[in-house]
XYZ file of C-alpha atoms in Angstrom:
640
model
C 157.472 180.973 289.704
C 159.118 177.733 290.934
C 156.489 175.377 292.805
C 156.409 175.453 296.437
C 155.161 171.775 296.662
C 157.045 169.958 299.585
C 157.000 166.108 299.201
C 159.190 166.050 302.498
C 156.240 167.654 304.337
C 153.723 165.000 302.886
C 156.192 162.053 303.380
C 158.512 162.886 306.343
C 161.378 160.292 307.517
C 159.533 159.350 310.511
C 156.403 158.497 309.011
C 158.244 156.928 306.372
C 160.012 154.421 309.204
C 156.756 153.667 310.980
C 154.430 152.875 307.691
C 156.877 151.621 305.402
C 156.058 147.736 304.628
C 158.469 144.920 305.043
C 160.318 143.568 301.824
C 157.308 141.003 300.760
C 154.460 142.590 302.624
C 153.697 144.612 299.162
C 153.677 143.354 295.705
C 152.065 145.569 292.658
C 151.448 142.001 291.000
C 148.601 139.653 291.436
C 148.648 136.570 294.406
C 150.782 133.585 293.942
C 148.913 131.269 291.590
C 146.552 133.570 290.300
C 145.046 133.658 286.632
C 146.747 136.921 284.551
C 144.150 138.787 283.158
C 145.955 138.644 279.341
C 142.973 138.798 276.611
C 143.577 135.573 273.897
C 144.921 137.844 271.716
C 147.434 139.638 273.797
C 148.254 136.655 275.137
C 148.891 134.448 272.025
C 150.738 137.319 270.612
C 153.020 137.313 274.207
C 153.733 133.655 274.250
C 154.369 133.493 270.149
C 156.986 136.386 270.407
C 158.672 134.843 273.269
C 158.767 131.423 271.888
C 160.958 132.906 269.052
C 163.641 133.804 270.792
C 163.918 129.814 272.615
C 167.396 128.719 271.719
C 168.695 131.533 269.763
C 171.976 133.366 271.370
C 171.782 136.290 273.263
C 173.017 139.547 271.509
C 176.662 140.170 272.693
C 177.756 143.248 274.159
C 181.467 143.083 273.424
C 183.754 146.106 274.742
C 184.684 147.388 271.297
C 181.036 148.595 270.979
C 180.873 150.988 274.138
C 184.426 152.218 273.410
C 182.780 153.414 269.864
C 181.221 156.085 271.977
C 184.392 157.311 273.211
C 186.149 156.763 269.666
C 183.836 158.041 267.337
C 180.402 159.445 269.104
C 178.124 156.530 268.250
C 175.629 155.594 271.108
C 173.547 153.138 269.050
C 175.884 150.717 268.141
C 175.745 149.409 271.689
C 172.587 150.576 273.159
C 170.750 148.574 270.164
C 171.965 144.807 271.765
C 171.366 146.679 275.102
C 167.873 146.906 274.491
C 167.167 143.770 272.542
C 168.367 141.959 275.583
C 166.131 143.674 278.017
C 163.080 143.353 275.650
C 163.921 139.754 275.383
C 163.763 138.869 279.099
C 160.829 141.504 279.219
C 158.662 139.447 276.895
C 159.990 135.703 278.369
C 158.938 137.543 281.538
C 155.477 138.368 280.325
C 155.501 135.145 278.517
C 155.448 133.144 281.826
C 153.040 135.153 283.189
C 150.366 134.363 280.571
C 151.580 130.729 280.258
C 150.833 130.390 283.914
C 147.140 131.799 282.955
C 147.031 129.102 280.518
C 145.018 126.062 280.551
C 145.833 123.381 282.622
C 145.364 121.032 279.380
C 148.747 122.754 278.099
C 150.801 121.564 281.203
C 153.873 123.212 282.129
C 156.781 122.503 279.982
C 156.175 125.983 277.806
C 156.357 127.392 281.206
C 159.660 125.738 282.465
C 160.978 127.011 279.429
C 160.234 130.355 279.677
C 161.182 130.031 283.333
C 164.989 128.899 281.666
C 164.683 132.277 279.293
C 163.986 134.323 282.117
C 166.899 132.270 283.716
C 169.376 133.171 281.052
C 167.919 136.754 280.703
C 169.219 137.276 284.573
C 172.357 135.811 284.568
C 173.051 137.936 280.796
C 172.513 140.814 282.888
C 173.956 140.300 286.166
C 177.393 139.554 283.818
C 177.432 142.585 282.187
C 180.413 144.467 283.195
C 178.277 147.952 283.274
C 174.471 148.676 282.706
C 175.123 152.058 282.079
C 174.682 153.576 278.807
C 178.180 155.012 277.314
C 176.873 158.285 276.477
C 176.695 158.276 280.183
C 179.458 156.841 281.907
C 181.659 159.118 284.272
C 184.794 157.545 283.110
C 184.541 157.687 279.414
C 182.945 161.095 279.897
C 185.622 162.619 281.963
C 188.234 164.104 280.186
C 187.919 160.551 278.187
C 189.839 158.802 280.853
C 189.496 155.737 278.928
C 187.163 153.741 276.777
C 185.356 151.547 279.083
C 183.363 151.882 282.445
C 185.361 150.797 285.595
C 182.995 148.100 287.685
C 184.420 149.128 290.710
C 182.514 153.031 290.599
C 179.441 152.060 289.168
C 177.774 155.076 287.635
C 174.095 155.391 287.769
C 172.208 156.779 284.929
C 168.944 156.016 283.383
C 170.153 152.772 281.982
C 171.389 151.612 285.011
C 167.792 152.109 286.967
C 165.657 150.364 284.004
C 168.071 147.434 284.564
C 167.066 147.714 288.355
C 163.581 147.916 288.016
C 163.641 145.319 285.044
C 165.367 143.045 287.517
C 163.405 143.669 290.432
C 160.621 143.033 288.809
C 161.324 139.641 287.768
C 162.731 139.264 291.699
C 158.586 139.829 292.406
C 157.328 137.789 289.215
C 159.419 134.772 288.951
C 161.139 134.856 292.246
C 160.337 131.324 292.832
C 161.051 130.111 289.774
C 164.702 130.982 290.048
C 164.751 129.602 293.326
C 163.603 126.576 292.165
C 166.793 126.553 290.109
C 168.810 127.640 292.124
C 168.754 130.128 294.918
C 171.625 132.128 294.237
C 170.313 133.243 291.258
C 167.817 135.609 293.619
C 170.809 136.239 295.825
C 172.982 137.699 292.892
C 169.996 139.829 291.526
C 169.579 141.241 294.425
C 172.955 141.902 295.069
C 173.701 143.446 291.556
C 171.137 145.766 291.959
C 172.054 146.770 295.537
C 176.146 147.500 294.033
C 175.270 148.698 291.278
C 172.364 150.649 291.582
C 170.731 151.032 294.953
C 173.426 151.476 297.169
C 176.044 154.118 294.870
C 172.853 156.174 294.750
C 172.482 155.817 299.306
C 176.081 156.202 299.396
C 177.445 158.733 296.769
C 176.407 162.228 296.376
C 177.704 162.920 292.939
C 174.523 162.373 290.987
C 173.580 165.996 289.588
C 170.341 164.976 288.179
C 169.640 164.688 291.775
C 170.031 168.218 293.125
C 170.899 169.948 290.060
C 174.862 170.560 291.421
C 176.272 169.666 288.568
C 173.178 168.948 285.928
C 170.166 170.419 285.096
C 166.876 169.115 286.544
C 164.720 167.197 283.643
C 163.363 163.918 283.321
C 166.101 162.118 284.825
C 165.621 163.005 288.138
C 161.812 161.330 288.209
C 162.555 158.932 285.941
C 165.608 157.094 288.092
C 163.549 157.982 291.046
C 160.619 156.024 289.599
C 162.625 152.968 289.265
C 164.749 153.392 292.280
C 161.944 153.359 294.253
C 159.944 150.349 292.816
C 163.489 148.353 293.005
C 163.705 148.930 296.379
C 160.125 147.803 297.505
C 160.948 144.710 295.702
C 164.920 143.659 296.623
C 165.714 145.247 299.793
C 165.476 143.400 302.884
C 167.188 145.351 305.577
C 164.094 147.908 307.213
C 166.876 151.042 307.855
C 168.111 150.741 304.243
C 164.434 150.466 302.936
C 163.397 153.702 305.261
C 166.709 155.201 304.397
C 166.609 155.197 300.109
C 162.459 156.127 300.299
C 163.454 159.036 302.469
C 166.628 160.270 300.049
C 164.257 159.481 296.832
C 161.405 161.850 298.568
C 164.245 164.407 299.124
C 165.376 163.835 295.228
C 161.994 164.301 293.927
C 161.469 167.751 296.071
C 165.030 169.008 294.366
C 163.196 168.603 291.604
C 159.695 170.172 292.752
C 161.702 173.099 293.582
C 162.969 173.566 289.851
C 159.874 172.956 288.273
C 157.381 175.801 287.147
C 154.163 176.034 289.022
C 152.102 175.719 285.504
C 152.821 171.721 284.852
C 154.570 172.829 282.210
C 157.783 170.631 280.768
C 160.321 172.491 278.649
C 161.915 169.251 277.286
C 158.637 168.788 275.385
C 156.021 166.417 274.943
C 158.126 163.422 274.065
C 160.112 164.137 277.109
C 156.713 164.633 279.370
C 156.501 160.484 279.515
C 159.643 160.705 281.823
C 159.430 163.576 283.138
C 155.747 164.381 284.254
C 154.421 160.326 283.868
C 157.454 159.377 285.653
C 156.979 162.270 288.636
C 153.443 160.619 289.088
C 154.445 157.093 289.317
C 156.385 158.084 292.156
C 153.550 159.410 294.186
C 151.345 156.416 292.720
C 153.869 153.986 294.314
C 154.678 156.153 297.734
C 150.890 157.023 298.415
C 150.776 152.965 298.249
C 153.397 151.702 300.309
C 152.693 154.187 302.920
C 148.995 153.918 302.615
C 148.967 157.352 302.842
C 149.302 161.007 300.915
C 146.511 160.901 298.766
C 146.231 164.462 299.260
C 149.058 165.066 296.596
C 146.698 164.357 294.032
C 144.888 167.360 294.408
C 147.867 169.965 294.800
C 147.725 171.999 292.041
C 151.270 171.427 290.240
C 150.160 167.909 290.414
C 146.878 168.000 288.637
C 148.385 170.794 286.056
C 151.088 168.598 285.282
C 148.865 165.875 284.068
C 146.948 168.354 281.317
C 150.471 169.310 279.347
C 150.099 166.029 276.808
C 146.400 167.900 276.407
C 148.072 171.569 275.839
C 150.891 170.151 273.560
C 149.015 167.705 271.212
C 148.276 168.955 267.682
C 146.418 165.963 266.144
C 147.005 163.136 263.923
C 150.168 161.688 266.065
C 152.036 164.930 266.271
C 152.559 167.365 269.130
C 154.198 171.075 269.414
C 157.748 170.069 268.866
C 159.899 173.066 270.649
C 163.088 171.495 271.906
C 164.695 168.181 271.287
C 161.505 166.232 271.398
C 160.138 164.897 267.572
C 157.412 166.598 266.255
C 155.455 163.016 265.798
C 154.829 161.565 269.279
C 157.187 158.274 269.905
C 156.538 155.739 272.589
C 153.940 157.446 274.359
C 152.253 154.501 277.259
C 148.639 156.432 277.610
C 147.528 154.035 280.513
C 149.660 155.933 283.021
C 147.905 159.124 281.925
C 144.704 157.056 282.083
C 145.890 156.568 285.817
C 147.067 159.917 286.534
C 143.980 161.775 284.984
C 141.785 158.456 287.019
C 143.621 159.967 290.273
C 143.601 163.839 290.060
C 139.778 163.244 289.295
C 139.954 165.293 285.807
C 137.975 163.012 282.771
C 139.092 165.251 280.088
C 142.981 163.776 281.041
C 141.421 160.256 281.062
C 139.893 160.894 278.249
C 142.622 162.162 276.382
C 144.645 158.715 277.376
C 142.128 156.578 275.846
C 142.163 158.652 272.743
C 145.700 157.934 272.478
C 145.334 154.393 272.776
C 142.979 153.965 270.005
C 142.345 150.701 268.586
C 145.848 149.590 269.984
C 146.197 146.579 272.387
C 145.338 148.112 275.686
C 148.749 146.165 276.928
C 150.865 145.972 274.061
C 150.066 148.493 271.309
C 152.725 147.844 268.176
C 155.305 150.127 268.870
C 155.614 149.106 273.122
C 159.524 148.987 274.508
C 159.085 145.213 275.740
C 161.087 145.879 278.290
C 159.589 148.804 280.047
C 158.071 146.357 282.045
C 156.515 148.404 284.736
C 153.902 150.319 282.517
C 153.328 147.176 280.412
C 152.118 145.110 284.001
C 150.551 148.671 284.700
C 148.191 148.927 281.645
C 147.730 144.745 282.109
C 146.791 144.965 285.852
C 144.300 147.627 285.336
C 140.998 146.416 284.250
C 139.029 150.188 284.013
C 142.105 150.452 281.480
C 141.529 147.592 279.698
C 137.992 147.718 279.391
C 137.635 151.643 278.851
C 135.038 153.171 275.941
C 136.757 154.892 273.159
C 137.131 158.544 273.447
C 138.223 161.490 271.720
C 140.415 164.086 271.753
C 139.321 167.124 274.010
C 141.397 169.467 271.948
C 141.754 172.353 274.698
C 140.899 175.717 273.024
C 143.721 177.452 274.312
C 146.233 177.516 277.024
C 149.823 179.585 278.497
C 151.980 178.418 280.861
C 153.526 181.437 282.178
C 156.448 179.741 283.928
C 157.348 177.583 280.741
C 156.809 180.544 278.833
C 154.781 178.347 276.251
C 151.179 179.343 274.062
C 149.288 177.152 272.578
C 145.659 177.899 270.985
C 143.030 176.339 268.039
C 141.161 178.075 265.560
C 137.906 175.712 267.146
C 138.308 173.760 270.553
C 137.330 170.379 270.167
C 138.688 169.455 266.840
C 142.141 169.317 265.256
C 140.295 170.968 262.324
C 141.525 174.518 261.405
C 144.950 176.463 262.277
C 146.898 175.797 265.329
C 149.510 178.232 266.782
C 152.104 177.248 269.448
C 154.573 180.193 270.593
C 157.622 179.928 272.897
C 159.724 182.645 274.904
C 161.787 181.251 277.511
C 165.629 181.522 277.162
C 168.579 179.404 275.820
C 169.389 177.067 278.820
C 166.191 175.041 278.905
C 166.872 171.573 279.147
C 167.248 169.519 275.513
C 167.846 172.969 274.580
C 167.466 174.818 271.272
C 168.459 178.506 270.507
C 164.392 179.221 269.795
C 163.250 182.240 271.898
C 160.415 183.571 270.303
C 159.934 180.925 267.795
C 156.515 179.584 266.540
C 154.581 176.494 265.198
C 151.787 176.540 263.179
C 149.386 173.560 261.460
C 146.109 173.419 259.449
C 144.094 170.260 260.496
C 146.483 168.634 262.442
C 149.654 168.896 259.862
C 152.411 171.023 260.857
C 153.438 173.573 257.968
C 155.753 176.262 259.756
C 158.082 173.748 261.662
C 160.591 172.649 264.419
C 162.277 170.123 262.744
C 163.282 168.415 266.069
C 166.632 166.834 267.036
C 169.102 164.317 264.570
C 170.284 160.794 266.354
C 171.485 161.351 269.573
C 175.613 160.746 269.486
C 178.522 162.461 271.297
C 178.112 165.850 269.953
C 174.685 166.101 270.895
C 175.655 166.717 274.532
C 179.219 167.936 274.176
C 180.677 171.307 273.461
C 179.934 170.766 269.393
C 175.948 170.867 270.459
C 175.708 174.247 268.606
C 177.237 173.974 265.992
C 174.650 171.040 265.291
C 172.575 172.878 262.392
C 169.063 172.073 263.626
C 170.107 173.448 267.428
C 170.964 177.156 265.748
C 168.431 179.652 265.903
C 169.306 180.221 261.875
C 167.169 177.098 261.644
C 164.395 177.995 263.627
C 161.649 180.613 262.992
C 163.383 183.634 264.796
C 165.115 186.822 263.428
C 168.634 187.244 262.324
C 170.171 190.833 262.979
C 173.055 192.073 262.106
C 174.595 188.424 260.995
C 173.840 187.699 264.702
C 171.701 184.580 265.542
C 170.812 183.891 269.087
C 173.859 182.303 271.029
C 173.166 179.621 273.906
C 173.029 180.481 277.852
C 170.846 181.200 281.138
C 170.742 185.062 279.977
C 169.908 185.006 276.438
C 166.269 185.131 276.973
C 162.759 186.760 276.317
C 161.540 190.011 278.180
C 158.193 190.905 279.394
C 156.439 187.706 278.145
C 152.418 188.299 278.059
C 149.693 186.441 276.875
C 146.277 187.720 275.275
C 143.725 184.855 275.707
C 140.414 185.551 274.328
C 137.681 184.123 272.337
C 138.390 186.209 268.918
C 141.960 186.320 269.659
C 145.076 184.598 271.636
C 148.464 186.370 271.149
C 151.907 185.706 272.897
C 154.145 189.369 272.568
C 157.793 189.614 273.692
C 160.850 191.472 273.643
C 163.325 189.061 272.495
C 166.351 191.952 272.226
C 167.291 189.763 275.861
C 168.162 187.070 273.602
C 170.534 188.290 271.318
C 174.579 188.988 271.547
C 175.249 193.063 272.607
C 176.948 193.509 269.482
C 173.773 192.786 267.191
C 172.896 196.021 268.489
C 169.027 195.582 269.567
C 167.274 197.564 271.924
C 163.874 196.168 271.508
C 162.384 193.330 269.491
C 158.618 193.222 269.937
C 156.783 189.922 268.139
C 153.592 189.461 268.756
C 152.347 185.723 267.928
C 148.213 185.806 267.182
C 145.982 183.695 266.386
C 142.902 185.054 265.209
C 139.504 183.243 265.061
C 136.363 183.781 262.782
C 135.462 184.376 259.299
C 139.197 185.775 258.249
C 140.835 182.874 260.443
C 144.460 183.258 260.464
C 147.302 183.248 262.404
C 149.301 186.804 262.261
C 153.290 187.394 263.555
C 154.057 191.467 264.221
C 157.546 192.116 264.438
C 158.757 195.925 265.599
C 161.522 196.478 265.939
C 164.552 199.397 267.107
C 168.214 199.155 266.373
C 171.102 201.358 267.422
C 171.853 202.311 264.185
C 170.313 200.868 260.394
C 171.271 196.879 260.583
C 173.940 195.865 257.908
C 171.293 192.758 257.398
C 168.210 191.452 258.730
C 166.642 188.369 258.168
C 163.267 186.296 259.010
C 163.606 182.719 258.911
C 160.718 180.099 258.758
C 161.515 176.345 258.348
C 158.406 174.601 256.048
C 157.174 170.890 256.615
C 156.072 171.041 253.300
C 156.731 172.033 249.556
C 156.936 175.526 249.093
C 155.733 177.572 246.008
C 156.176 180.859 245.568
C 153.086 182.105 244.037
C 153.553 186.660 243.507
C 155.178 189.426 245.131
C 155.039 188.536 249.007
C 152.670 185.424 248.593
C 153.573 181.785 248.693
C 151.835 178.825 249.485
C 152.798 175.551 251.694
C 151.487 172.062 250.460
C 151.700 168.803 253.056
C 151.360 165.586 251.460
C 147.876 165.445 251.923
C 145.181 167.615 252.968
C 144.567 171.292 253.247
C 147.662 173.794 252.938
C 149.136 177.143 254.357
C 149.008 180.253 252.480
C 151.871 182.728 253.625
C 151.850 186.832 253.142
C 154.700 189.141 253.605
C 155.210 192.784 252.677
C 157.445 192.213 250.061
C 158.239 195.832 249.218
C 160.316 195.495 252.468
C 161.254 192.051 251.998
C 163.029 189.438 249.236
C 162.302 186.176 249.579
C 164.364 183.355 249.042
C 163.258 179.203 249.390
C 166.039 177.054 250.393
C 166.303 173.074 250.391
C 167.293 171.502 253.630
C 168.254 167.808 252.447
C 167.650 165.712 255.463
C 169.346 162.079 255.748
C 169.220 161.243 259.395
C 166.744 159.057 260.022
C 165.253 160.805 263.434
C 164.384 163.575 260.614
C 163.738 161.514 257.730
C 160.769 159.152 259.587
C 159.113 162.585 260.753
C 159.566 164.929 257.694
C 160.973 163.103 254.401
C 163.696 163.786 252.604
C 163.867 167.261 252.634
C 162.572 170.648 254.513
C 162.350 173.574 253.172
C 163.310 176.791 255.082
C 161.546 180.436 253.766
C 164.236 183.166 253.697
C 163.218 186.808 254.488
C 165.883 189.246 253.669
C 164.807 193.062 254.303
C 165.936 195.017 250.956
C 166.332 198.790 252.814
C 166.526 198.041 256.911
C 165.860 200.814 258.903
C 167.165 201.395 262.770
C 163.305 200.963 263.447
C 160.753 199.027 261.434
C 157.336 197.099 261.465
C 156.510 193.898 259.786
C 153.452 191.329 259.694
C 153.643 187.903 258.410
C 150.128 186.489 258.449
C 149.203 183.073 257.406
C 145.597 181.429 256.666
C 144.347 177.742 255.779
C 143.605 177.440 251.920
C 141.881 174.356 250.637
């Protein structure tokens, strides 16, 4: 059931008008000429990075590397020197902030000079002919009208918004600096992100991750509308286009309310969740203070639900249930926005759960942080309950279902990553980041994943285009579902699971569906029941019921399970899965119905290789005699 959350009714236009602050009334950032609260060791590290980049060139972004999108499919090429810039003005940004903090005995020509890279940084950006991504770009994506984006129609994508809010920031950080210089360096920011960002989104109507016309509703929609927002309270001057883009943003983020399933839940996956779910609360963190109002949303139920999915979906050890086109090992997760969100819904387990992630990382700048995602860096910085919280652990929720997301999750022993973990997913195949994997399951033995989704390649052309299925690790043949009749399940709103419903008990937690719904006519299915269990107690295991009725006696019928691990077959119907390390997964089959085959999956993309190795291995169930009707159980149990 969709949520029936209305942001409109929290935030209307007219009490938008009447409480919405003047451009410089409001600043997320400390007072002019106070001390940044940067540790000595975050700050040394901040001021030695920046000082590396003094004097070197700034990476080019010539117009033979976007038109490799259009020419050959490659999105990195490009975004790569896209992102080095913005992380380089992101930490020269950061860099004057903490020089400012410095001592007085170090004067202030480190500073001018950082003040000069942030300078450069602007006037790099503000030349670019597009911020856009070219994955992205209308023109280049329609009907390849040509290689390059036009500046004249400006398309606004997820690219285009960082830039904004990158930008605006440094409008509210180093405003006077750059006036100092000169002030048309302010005026042009300001104007770059009005034409290029803020006013095509006030003006134009085309954007389907707005409404969902012409795109689905994911992360996008809360993500742009996170940075929209933010680069408005910080660059807009005129009061009627201020009131004017917060009441169209509050409209956007309902469109999206209206799509989303009243559990929390996010079908894109945990890796997604950070824009999607993180993003949709850093919206109502920044409306609830500019209006000085709407705290109330914090306690409406979608709102506080969506804030426990990184709880639900997190297996242990740095990886997460994997279902969709999000990696099985958690990338660039920022935990002090979850810190915040759990701090606001009043729910310690979320907080907790944050500061787990965190770890012994910088509580600013952990290793792996995107420079220049500068709004959650000054977040986690300007947030001293953050910064100074006790470490925690994991919570490791016992067991959970989302009904609307169609998603199970449960542990052999809440509390600990210690023991089996099943995750089980119905849904259908039109989720967003979609893969053909109704019905499919997960399981791990302390923490490790052993029966696998081995996640998505490098993002490029095809990814997104018409060729998306005939990408091997989008096909349900490489996912743990059925094969019947040589049919695999095809893509679409209607290929989907029927009469989902979930058994959650202390002994026992079970997903069951019919997943006939999400296979072609022609494999000629009338019912497939599977049954996902995880049973508890002395004979822990995790057990997968198939049962099945056919038309007529299938030509072929096949199980498929994809293996994180190397596989040995050890007997008739037995074989056993070894990780790298640790405990591993022993794996039962009736194998007087069933021949068994292990296959290599050589993997050489490096999105697979830095998760999994070099290789997967995928377990293939062939039945020797199938029958119009049939029964099968796979079970699987931790061995030492």
């Amino acid at each position: 059931m969709p949520s029936a959350l209305s942001l409109s009714d929290l935030f209307p236009p007219g009490l938008v008008a009447a409480r919405l602050p003047a451009l410089g009334d409001w600043s997320p950032l400390p007072a002019s000429g106070a001390r940044w609260p940067f540790d000595e060791a975050t700050r040394a590290r901040v001021l030695a990075e920046a000082r590396a980049a003094l004097g070197e060139p700034w990476p080019a972004l010539p117009a033979s590397l976007f038109a490799r999108f259009a020419r050959d499919g490659d999105r990195a090429a490009y975004q790569a020197p896209w992102d080095a810039r913005r992380a380089r003005l992101g930490r020269a940004l950061l860099a004057l902030a903490a020089a400012e903090g410095a001592d007085a005995s170090e004067g202030t020509e480190e500073g001018d000079a950082f003040a000069d890279e942030v300078m450069d940084g602007v006037w790099a950006l503000c030349e670019e002919t597009s911020w856009v991504w070219p994955a992205h770009d209308f023109r280049v994506l329609d009907a390849r009208q040509g290689l390059l984006p036009d500046p004249g129609a400006p398309t606004l994508d997820l690219g285009a918004a960082t830039t904004a809010v990158l930008l605006a920031l440094v409008d509210a950080l180093a405003g006077d600096a750059l006036d100092a210089r000169d002030p048309l360096l302010r005026r042009r920011l300001r104007g770059e992100v009005w034409t290029r960002v803020l006013g095509p989104y006030l003006e134009r109507s085309e954007w389907g991750w707005y409404d969902g016309s012409t795109a689905k509703l994911n992360n996008w929609n809360p993500w742009i509308h996170s940075d929209l927002l933010l680069a408005t309270a910080l660059t807009v001057e005129d009061r009627a286009s201020r009131a004017a883009l917060v009441g169209k943003i509050v409209r956007g983020l309902d469109h999206y309310l209206a799509a989303r399933p009243a559990d929390g839940g996010c079908d894109e996956g945990p890796h997604y969740w950070w824009r999607a779910g993180a993003s949709l609360f850093e919206c109502l963190e920044l409306l609830t203070s500019l209006l000085g109002t709407g705290e109330a949303v914090f306690t409406e139920p979608l709102i506080r639900d969506t804030a426990r999915y990184p709880l639900l979906a997190h297996v242990g050890d740095g990886w997460s249930v994997s279902f969709a086109d999000g990696p099985a090992r958690l990338r660039e997760a920022t935990p002090a926005v979850l810190y915040r969100y759990g701090r606001r819904t009043g729910q310690p387990d979320v907080a907790a759960h944050a500061r787990a992630l965190r770890g012994a990382a910088d509580p600013v700048l952990p290793e792996d942080a995107t420079p220049y995602d500068l709004r959650r860096v000054l977040g986690a910085l300007l947030d001293p309950e953050w910064r100074a919280a006790d470490e925690a652990a994991f919570p490791y929720p016992g067991q959970g279902w989302l009904p609307g997301t169609q998603v199970l999750v449960a542990r052999e022993t809440e509390g600990t990553a210690r023991g089996l973990l099943l995750a089980a997913k119905g849904g259908h195949n039109d989720e967003s980041h979609n893969h053909n994997d109704v019905g499919s399951f997960l399981v791990a033995v302390d923490a490790r994943p052993l029966i696998i989704d081995v996640g998505v390649g490098t993002y490029r052309r095809e990814t997104f285009g018409p060729e998306r299925y005939g990408i091997w690790s989008m096909t349900s043949a490489y996912h743990n579902v059925p094969e019947v009749n040589g049919h695999g399940q095809p893509p679409g709103r209607d290929f989907a699971a029927r009469e989902a419903r979930a058994e959650l008990g202390p002994g026992r937690t079970a997903l069951t569906l019919d997943l006939a719904g999400a296979y072609p006519e022609r494999a000629g299915l009338r019912s497939w029941e599977r049954t996902s269990a995880l049973v508890r107690g002395e004979e822990a295991r995790v057990e997968i019921r198939d049962v099945w009725r056919l038309d007529a006696a299938p030509r072929r019928l096949v199980l498929h399970l994809l293996l994180g691990g190397e596989v040995t077959v050890q007997g008739a119907g037995r074989a056993l899965v070894r990780p790298p390390r640790g405990r591993g997964l022993a794996l039962a089959w009736d194998d007087a119905a069933f021949a068994a085959e292990v296959e290599t999956v050589v993997l050489d993309d490096p999105a697979f290789t830095r998760v999994w190795g070099e290789a997967v291995r995928r377990l293939v169930l062939t039945a020797r005699a199938p029958g119009a009707e049939g029964t099968h159980v796979l079970t699987a149990r931790a061995v030492g």
